[in-house]
Coordinates of C-alpha atoms and ligand atoms in Angstrom, one line a residue:
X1459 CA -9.5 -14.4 1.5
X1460 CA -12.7 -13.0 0.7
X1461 CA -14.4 -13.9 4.1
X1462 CA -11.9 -11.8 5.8
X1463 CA -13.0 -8.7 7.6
X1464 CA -12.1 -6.1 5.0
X1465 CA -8.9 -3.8 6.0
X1466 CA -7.7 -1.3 3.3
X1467 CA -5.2 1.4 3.3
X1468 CA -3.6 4.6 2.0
X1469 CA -0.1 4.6 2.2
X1470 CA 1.1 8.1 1.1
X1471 CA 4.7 9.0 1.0
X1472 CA 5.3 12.3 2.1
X1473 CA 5.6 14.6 -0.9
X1474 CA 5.2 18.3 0.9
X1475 CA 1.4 18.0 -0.2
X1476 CA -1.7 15.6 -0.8
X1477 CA -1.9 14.8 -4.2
X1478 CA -5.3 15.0 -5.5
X1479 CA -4.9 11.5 -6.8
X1480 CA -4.0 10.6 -3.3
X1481 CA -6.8 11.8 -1.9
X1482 CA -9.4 10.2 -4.5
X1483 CA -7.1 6.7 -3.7
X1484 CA -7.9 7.3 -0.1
X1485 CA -11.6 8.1 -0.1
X1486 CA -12.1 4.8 -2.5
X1487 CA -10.4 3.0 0.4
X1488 CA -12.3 4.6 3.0
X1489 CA -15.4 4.0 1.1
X1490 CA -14.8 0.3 0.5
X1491 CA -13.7 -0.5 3.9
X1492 CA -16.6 2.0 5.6
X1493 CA -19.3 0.4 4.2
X1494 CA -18.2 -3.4 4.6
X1495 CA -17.6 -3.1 8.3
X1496 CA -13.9 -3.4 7.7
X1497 CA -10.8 -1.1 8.4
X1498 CA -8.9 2.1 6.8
X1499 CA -5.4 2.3 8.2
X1500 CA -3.0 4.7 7.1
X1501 CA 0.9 4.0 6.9
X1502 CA 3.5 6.7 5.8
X1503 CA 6.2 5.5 3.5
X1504 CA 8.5 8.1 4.9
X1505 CA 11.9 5.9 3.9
X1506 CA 12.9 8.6 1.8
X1507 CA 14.3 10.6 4.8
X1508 CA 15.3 14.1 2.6
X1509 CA 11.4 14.6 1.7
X1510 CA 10.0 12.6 5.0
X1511 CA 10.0 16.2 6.8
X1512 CA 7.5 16.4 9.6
X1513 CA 5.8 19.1 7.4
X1514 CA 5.3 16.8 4.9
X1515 CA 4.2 14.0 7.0
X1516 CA 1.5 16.8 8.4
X1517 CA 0.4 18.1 4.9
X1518 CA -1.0 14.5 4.5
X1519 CA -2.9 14.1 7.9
X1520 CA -4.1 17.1 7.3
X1521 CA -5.0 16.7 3.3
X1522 CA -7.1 13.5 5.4
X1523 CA -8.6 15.4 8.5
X1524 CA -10.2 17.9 6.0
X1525 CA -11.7 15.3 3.9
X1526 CA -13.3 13.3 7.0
X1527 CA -11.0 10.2 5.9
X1528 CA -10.8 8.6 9.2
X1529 CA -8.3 5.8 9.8
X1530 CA -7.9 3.3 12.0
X1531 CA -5.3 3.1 14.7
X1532 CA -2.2 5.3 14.6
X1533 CA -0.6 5.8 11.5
X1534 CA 2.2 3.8 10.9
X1535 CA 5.8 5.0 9.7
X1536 CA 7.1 2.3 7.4
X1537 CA 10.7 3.9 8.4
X1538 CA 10.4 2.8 11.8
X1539 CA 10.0 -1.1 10.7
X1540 CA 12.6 -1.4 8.6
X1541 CA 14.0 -4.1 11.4
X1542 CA 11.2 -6.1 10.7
X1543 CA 11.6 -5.5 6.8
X1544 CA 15.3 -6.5 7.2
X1545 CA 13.9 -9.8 9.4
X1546 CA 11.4 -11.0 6.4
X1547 CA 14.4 -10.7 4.1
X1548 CA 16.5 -12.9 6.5
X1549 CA 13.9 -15.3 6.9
X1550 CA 13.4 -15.6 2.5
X1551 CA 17.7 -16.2 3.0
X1552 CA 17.1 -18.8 5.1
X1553 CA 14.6 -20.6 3.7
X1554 CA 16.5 -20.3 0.0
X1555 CA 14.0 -18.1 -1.8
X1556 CA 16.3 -15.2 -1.6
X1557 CA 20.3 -14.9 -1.7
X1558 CA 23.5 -12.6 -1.2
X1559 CA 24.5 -11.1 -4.3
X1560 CA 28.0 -9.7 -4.2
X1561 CA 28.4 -8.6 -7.6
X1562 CA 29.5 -5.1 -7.7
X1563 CA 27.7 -1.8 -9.6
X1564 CA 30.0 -2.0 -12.4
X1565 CA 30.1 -5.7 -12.5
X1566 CA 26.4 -5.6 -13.5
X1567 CA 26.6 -2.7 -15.4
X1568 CA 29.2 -4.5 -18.0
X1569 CA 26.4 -7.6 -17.6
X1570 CA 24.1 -5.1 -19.0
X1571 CA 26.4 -3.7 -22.1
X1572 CA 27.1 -7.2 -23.5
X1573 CA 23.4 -8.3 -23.2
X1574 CA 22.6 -5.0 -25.4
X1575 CA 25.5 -5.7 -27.6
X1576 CA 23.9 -9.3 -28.1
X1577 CA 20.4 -8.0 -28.4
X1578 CA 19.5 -9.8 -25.4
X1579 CA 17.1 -8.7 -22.4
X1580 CA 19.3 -6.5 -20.2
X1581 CA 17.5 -8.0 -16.9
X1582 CA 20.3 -8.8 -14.9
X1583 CA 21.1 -12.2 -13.8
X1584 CA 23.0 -12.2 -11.2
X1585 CA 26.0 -15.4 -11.1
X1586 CA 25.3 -15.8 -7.1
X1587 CA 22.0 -16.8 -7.4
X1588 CA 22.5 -20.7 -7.1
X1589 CA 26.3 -20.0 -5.3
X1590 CA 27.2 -22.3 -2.9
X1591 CA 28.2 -20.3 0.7
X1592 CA 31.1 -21.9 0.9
X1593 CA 32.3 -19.5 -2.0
X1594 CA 30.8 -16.5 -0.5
X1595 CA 33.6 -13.6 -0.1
X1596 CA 33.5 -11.5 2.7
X1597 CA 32.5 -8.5 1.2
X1598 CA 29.3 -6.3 0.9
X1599 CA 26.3 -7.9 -0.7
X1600 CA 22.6 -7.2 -1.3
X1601 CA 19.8 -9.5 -0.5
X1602 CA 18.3 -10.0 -3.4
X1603 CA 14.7 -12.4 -4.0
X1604 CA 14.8 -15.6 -7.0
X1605 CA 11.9 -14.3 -8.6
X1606 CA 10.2 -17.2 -11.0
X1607 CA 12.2 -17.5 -14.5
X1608 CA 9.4 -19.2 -16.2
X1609 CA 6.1 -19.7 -16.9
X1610 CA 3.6 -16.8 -16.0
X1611 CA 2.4 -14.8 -13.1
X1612 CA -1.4 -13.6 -13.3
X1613 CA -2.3 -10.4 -11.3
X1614 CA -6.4 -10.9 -10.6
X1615 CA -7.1 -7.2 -10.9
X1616 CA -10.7 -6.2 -9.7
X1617 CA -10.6 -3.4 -12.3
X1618 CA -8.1 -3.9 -15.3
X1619 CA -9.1 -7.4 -15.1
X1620 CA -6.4 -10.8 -15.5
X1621 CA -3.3 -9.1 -16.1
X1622 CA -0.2 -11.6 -17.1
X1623 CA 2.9 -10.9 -17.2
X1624 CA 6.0 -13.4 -18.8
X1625 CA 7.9 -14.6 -15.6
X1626 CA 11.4 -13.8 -18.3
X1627 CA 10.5 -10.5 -16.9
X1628 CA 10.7 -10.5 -13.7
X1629 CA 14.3 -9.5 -12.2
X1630 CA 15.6 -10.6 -9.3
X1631 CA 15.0 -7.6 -7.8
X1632 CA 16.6 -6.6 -4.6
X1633 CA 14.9 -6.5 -1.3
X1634 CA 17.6 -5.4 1.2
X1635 CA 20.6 -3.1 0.2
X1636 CA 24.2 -3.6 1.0
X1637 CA 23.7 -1.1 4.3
X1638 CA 21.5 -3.5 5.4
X1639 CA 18.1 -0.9 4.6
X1640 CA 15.2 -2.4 2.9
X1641 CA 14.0 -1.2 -0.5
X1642 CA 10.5 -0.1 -1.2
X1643 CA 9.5 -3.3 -2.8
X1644 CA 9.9 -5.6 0.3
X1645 CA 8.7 -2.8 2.4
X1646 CA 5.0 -2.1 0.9
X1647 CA 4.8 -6.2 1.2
X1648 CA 5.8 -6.8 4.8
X1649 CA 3.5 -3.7 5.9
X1650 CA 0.6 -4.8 3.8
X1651 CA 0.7 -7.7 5.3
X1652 CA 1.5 -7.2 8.9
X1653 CA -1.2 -4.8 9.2
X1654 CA -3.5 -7.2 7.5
X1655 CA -4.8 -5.7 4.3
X1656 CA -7.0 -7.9 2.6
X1657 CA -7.3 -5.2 -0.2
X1658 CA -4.7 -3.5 -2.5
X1659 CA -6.8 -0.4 -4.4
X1660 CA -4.5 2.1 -5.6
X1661 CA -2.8 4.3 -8.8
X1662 CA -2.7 1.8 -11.8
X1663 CA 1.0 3.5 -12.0
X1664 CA 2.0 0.5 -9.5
X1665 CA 0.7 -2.5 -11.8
X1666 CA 3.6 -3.8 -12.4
X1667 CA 4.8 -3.9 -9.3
X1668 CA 2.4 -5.9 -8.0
X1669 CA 3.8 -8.6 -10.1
X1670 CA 7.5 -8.0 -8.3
X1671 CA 5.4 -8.0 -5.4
X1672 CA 3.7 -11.2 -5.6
X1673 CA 7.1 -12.7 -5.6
X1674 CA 7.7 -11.7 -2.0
X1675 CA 4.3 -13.0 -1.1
X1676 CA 4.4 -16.2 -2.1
X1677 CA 8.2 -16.7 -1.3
X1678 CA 6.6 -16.2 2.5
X1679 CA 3.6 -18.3 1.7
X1680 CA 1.0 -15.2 2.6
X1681 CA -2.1 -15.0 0.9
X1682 CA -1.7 -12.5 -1.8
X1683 CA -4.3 -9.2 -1.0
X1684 CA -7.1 -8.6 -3.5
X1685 CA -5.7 -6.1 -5.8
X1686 CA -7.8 -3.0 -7.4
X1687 CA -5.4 -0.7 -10.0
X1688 CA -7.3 2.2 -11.0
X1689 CA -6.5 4.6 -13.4
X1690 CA -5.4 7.8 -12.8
X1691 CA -6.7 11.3 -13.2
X1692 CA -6.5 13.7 -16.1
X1693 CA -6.5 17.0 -17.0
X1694 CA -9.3 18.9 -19.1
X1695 CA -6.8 18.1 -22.3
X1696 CA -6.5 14.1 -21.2
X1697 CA -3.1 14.6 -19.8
X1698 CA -2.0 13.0 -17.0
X1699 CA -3.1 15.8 -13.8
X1700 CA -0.1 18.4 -12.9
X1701 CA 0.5 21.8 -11.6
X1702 CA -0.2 22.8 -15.3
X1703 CA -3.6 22.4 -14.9
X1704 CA -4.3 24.5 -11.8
X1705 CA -4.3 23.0 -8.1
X1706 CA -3.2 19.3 -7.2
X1707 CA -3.3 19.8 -3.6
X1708 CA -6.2 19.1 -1.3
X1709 CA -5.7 21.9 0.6
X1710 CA -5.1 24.3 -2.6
X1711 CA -8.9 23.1 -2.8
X1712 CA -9.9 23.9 0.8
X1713 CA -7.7 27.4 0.3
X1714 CA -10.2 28.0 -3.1
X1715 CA -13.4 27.4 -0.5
X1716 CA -15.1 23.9 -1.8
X1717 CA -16.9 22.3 1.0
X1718 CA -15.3 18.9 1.8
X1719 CA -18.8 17.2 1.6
X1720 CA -18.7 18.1 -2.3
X1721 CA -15.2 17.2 -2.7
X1722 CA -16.0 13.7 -1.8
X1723 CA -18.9 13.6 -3.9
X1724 CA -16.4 15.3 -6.9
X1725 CA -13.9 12.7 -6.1
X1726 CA -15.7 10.0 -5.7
X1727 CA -17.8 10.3 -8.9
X1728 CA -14.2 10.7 -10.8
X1729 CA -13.5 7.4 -12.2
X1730 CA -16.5 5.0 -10.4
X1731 CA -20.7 5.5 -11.4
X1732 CA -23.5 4.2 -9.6
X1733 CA -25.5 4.3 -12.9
X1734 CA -26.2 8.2 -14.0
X1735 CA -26.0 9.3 -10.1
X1736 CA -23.7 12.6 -9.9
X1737 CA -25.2 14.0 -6.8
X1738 CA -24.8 11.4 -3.5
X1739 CA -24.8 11.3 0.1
X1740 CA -21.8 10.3 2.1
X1741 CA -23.9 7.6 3.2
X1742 CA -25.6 7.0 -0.1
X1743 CA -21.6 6.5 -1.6
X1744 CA -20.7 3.9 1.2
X1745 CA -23.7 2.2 0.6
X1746 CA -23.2 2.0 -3.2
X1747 CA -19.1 2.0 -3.9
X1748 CA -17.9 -1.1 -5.0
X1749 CA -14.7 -1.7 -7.0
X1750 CA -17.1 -3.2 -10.4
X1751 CA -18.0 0.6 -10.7
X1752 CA -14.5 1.6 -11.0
X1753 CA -14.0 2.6 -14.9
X1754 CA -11.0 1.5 -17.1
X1755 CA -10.5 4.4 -18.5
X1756 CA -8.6 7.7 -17.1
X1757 CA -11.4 10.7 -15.7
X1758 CA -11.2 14.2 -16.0
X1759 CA -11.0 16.7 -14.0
X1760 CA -13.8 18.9 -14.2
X1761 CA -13.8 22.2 -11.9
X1762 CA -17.3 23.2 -13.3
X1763 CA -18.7 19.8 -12.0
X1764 CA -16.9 20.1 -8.8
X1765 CA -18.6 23.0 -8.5
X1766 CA -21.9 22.2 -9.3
X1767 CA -22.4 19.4 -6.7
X1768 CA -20.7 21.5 -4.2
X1769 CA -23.2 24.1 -5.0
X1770 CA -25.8 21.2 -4.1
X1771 CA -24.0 20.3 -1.0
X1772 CA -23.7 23.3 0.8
X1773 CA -27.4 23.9 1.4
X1774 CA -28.2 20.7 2.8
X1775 CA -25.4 21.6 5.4
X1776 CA -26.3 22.9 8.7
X1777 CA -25.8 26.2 9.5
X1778 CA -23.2 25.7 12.3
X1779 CA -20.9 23.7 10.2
X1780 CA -21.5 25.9 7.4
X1781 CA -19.9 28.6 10.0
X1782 CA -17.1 26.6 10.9
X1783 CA -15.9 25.4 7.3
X1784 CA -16.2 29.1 6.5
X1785 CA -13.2 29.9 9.2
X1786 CA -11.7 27.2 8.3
X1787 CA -11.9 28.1 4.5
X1788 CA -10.4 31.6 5.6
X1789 CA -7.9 30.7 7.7
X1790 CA -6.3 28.2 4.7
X1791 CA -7.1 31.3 2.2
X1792 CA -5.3 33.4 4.9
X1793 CA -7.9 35.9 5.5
X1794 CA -9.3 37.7 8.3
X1795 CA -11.2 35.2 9.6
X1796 CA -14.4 35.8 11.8
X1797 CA -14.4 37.2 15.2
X1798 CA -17.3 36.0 17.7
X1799 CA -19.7 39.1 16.6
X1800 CA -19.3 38.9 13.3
X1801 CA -19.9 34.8 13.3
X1802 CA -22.6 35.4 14.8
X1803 CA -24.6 37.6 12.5
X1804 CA -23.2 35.3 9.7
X1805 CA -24.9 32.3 11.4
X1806 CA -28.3 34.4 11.7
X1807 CA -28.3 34.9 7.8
X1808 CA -27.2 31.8 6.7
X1809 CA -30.5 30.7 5.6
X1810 CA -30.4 33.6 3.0
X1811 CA -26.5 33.1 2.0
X1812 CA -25.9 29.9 1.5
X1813 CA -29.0 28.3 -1.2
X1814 CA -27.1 28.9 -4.3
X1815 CA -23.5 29.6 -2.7
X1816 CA -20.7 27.0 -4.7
X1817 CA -18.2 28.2 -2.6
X1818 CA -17.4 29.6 0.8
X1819 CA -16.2 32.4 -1.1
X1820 CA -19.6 33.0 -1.9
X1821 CA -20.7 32.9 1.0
X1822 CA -18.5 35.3 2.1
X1823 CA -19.0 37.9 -0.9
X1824 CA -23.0 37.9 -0.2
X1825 CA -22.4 38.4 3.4
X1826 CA -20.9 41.1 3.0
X1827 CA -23.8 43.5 3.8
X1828 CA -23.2 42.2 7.2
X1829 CA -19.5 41.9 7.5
X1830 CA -19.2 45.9 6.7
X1831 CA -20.2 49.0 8.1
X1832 CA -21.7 52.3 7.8
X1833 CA -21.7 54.0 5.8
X1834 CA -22.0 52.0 3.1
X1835 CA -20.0 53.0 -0.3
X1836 CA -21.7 51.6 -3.4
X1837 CA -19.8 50.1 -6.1
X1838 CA -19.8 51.7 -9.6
X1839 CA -22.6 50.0 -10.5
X1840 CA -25.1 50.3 -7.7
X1841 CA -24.4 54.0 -7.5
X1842 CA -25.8 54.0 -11.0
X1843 CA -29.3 52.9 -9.4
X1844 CA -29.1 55.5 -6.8
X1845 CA -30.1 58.5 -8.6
X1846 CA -32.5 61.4 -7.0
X1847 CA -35.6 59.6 -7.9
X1848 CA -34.8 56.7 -6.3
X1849 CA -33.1 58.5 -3.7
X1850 CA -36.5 60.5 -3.0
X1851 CA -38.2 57.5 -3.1
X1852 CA -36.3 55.9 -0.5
X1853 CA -36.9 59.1 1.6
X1854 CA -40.2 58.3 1.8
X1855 CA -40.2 54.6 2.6
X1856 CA -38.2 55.6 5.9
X1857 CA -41.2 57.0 8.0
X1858 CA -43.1 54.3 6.9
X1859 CA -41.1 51.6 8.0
X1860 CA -40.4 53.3 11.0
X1861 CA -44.1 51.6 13.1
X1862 CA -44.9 48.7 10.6
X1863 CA -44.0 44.9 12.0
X1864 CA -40.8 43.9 11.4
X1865 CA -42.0 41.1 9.4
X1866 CA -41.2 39.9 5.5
X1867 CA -45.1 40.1 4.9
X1868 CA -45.1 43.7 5.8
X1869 CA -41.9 44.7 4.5
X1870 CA -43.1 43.3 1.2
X1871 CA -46.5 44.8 1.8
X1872 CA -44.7 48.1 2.2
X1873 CA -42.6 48.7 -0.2
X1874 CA -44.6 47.1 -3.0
X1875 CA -47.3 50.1 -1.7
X1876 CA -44.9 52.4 -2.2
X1877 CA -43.9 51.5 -5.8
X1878 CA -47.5 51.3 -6.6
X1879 CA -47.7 54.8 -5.5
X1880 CA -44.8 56.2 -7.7
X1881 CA -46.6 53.7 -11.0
X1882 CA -43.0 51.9 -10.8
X1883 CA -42.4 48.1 -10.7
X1884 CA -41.2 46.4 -7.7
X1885 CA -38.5 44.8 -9.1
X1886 CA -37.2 48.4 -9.8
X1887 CA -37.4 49.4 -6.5
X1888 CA -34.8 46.7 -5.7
X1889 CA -32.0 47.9 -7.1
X1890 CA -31.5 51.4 -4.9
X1891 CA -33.0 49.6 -2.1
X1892 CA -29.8 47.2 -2.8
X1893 CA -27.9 49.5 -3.1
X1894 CA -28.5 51.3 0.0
X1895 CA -28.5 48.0 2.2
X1896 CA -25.1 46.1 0.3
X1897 CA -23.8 48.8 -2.1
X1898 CA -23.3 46.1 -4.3
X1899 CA -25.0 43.3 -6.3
X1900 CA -24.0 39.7 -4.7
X1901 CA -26.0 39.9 -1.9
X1902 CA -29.8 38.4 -0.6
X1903 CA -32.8 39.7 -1.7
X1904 CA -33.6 43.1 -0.3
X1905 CA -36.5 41.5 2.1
X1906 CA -33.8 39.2 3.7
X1907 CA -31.4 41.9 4.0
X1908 CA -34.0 44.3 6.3
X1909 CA -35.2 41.0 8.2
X1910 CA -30.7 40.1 8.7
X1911 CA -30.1 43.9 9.7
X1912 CA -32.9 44.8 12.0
X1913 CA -34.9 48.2 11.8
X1914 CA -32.3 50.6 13.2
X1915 CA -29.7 49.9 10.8
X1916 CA -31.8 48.9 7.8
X1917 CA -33.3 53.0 8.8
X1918 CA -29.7 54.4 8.9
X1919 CA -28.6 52.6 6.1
X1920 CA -31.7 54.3 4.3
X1921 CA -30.8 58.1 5.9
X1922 CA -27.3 57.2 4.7
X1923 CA -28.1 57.7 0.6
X1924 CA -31.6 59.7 1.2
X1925 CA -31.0 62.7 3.5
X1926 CA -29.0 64.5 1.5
X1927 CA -32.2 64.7 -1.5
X1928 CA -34.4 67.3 -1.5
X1929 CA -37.0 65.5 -2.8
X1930 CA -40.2 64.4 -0.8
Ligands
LIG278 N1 3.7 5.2 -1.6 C1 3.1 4.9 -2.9 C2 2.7 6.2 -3.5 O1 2.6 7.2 -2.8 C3 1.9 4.0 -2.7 C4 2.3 2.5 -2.6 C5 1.1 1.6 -2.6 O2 0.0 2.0 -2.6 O3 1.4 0.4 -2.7 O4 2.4 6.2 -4.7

């Protein structure tokens, strides 16, 4: 099995949104398949038609698209094969693996009530499973599989290593129901292995049904797919991850402006090290991810560390894309976002907005010396830093920057020649200067600002808060 081209999945069922668990599941497919060569297919398991809205079905592609999980292929609806589901179950009748069970819901529920008044296991056994068809009754039946009633099957788990389980345990569970639809067990098995998956990594949540699973596999002779349970993600107070801890949802994420490059980092990092590596590539973490990194134990969630590599992301992104996440980052937030003018004189300050930005929100909060327009109304604060002195003084650096070079040398020049003048620092100089240019404090450093705005409206800007002091 191992010499097989790798193929790996995600198979999501439609929920309404993509589970941050889901999404981490995805990218360790992706990862595993991306950087063996092999495949990353995607399959819906949209049997449960109530929730399988095309909304939902959309919130996951979309959860995917953001993320840069590509998949191979169309993705497949496992509702659309249940014929072939319903075929495989045939085929386990036929060749005796499987049987009709006709015994009725109340039939196996009084099964049940005398086993607990016995103290026995309530696993049903059902009396049809070695019935002769001659004493078949025409009436509804399920189909369901003889799973083993002794001895022991072993699930080789890449990460929670051999797991066995007491073959008394296994029921004879039921593969196709009495309306002829296939259940969810048989389903997941005849997809996994039509579309060839040679690896199984997923939610530790579905360990024990790999061992119901197994049974289908080998009643069909197929070779049984490497499996790879991981454990699932926590909350800051080791609880399993839920709406009580904040967002879930991928796109909550995008909505709250993370870059998608740092959200695979994040994710990635959550529950599998490369030694004490926290900040990597995309192509360093294809490289590197194997399932021997995968950890026993449940991760965290950690918003501040999600953060902090996003922080370390963003920089090293190009401007343009930097640009684009931003309206896409808006559009899920649903702001305003950016018309052609305005992206534009974001794109020519990016080199000064995004070095230390976390967020896109950020981003946006330190642009927006650019994004509004005059006259500019300082905040509480700034207006503090703007009082006649500084008001004067700005009166006078006007004329002055009126001829010079519109260069940072110069500006620098100028304005430090100025404070010299009036025997002030530099550094206090900053603050009305800032305050004139951004009216408020998260913004680039005052030289970026000038070199961002230009002379005319770095002037006006200046005439705005100084013409209305008498002093010269
Ligand atoms: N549909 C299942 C889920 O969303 C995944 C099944 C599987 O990976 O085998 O949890």
């Amino acid at each position: 099995m191992s010499d097989r081209p790798v193929v790996t999945r995600i198979a999501p069922s439609p929920t309404g949104f993509m589970h941050i668990g889901t999404a981490r599941t995805a990218l360790f497919n992706w990862l595993y398949a991306r950087g063996r060569g092999g495949k990353f297919l995607l399959r819906i398991e949209d049997t449960d038609r109530e929730r399988s809205t095309p909304e939902a079905t959309d919130a996951i592609l979309a959860g995917m698209r953001w993320l840069g999980l590509d998949w191979d292929g169309d993705a497949v609806s496992q509702f659309e094969r249940a014929p072939r589901h319903a075929e495989v179950a045939l085929q386990m009748l036929t060749a005796g693996h499987a049987y009709k069970c006709f015994s009725t819901q109340d039939e196996i529920q009084a099964f049940r009530d005398a086993a607990r008044a016995e103290g026995k296991s309530t696993l049903f056994h059902s009396p049809w499973r070695d019935a002769a068809p001659g004493t078949h009754p025409d009436a509804p039946y399920v189909v369901r599989i003889k799973a083993p009633r002794d001895g022991k099957t072993i699930i080789h788990d890449e990460v929670q290593g051999d797991v066995t389980i007491r073959n008394d345990q296994l029921d004879d569970m039921v593969c196709l129901r009495s309306d002829g639809s296939p259940t969810y067990m048989l389903a997941v098995v005849v997809d996994d292995h039509d579309m060839g998956v040679t690896h199984v990594i997923r939610g530790d949540d579905h360990l024990n049904n790999a061992a119901r699973q197994m049974t289908i596999y080998h009643a069909m002779g197929w070779p049984v797919p490497v499996y790879a349970h991981i454990p699932l993600i926590h909350g800051a107070d080791g609880k399993k991850l839920s709406k009580r801890h904040g967002a879930t949802g991928v796109e909550e994420y995008l909505a709250m402006g993370y870059p998608a490059a740092g959200m695979r980092n994040y994710l990635t990092r959550l529950g599998w090290s490369h030694g004490n590596d926290e900040f990597f590539t995309d192509d360093q973490a294809r490289d590197w991810f194997n399932l021997g990194g995968i950890g026993k134990s449940p991760s965290r969630f950690d918003t501040k560390k999600l953060e902090n590599l996003c922080g370390q992301h963003i920089p090293l992104m190009e401007d343009a894309d930097v640009l684009r996440q931003i309206q896409a980052y808006l559009a899920a937030a649903a702001l305003p976002t950016l018309d052609d003018a305005t992206a534009d004189a974001l794109l020519s300050a990016m080199y000064c907005l995004k070095d230390r930005a976390k967020t896109f929100g950020q981003i946006v909060e330190k642009a927006q010396f650019i994004l509004t327009s005059r006259p500019i109304v300082p905040d509480e604060k700034s207006a503090k830093s703007l009082d006649e002195v500084s008001r004067g003084i700005l009166k006078q650096l006007t004329p002055q920057l009126q001829n010079v070079s519109w260069s940072r040398d110069t500006l620098e020049e100028t304005v430090a020649r100025l404070a010299e003048v009036h025997e002030t620092k530099l550094g206090k100089l900053a603050a009305p200067l800032r305050a004139a240019l951004a009216g408020r404090s998260p913004s680039p450093s005052v030289f970026d600002m000038m070199l961002v705005l230009g002379r005319e409206e770095t002037l006006a800007r200046l005439a705005d808060v100084s013409q209305d002091t008498d002093l010269d």
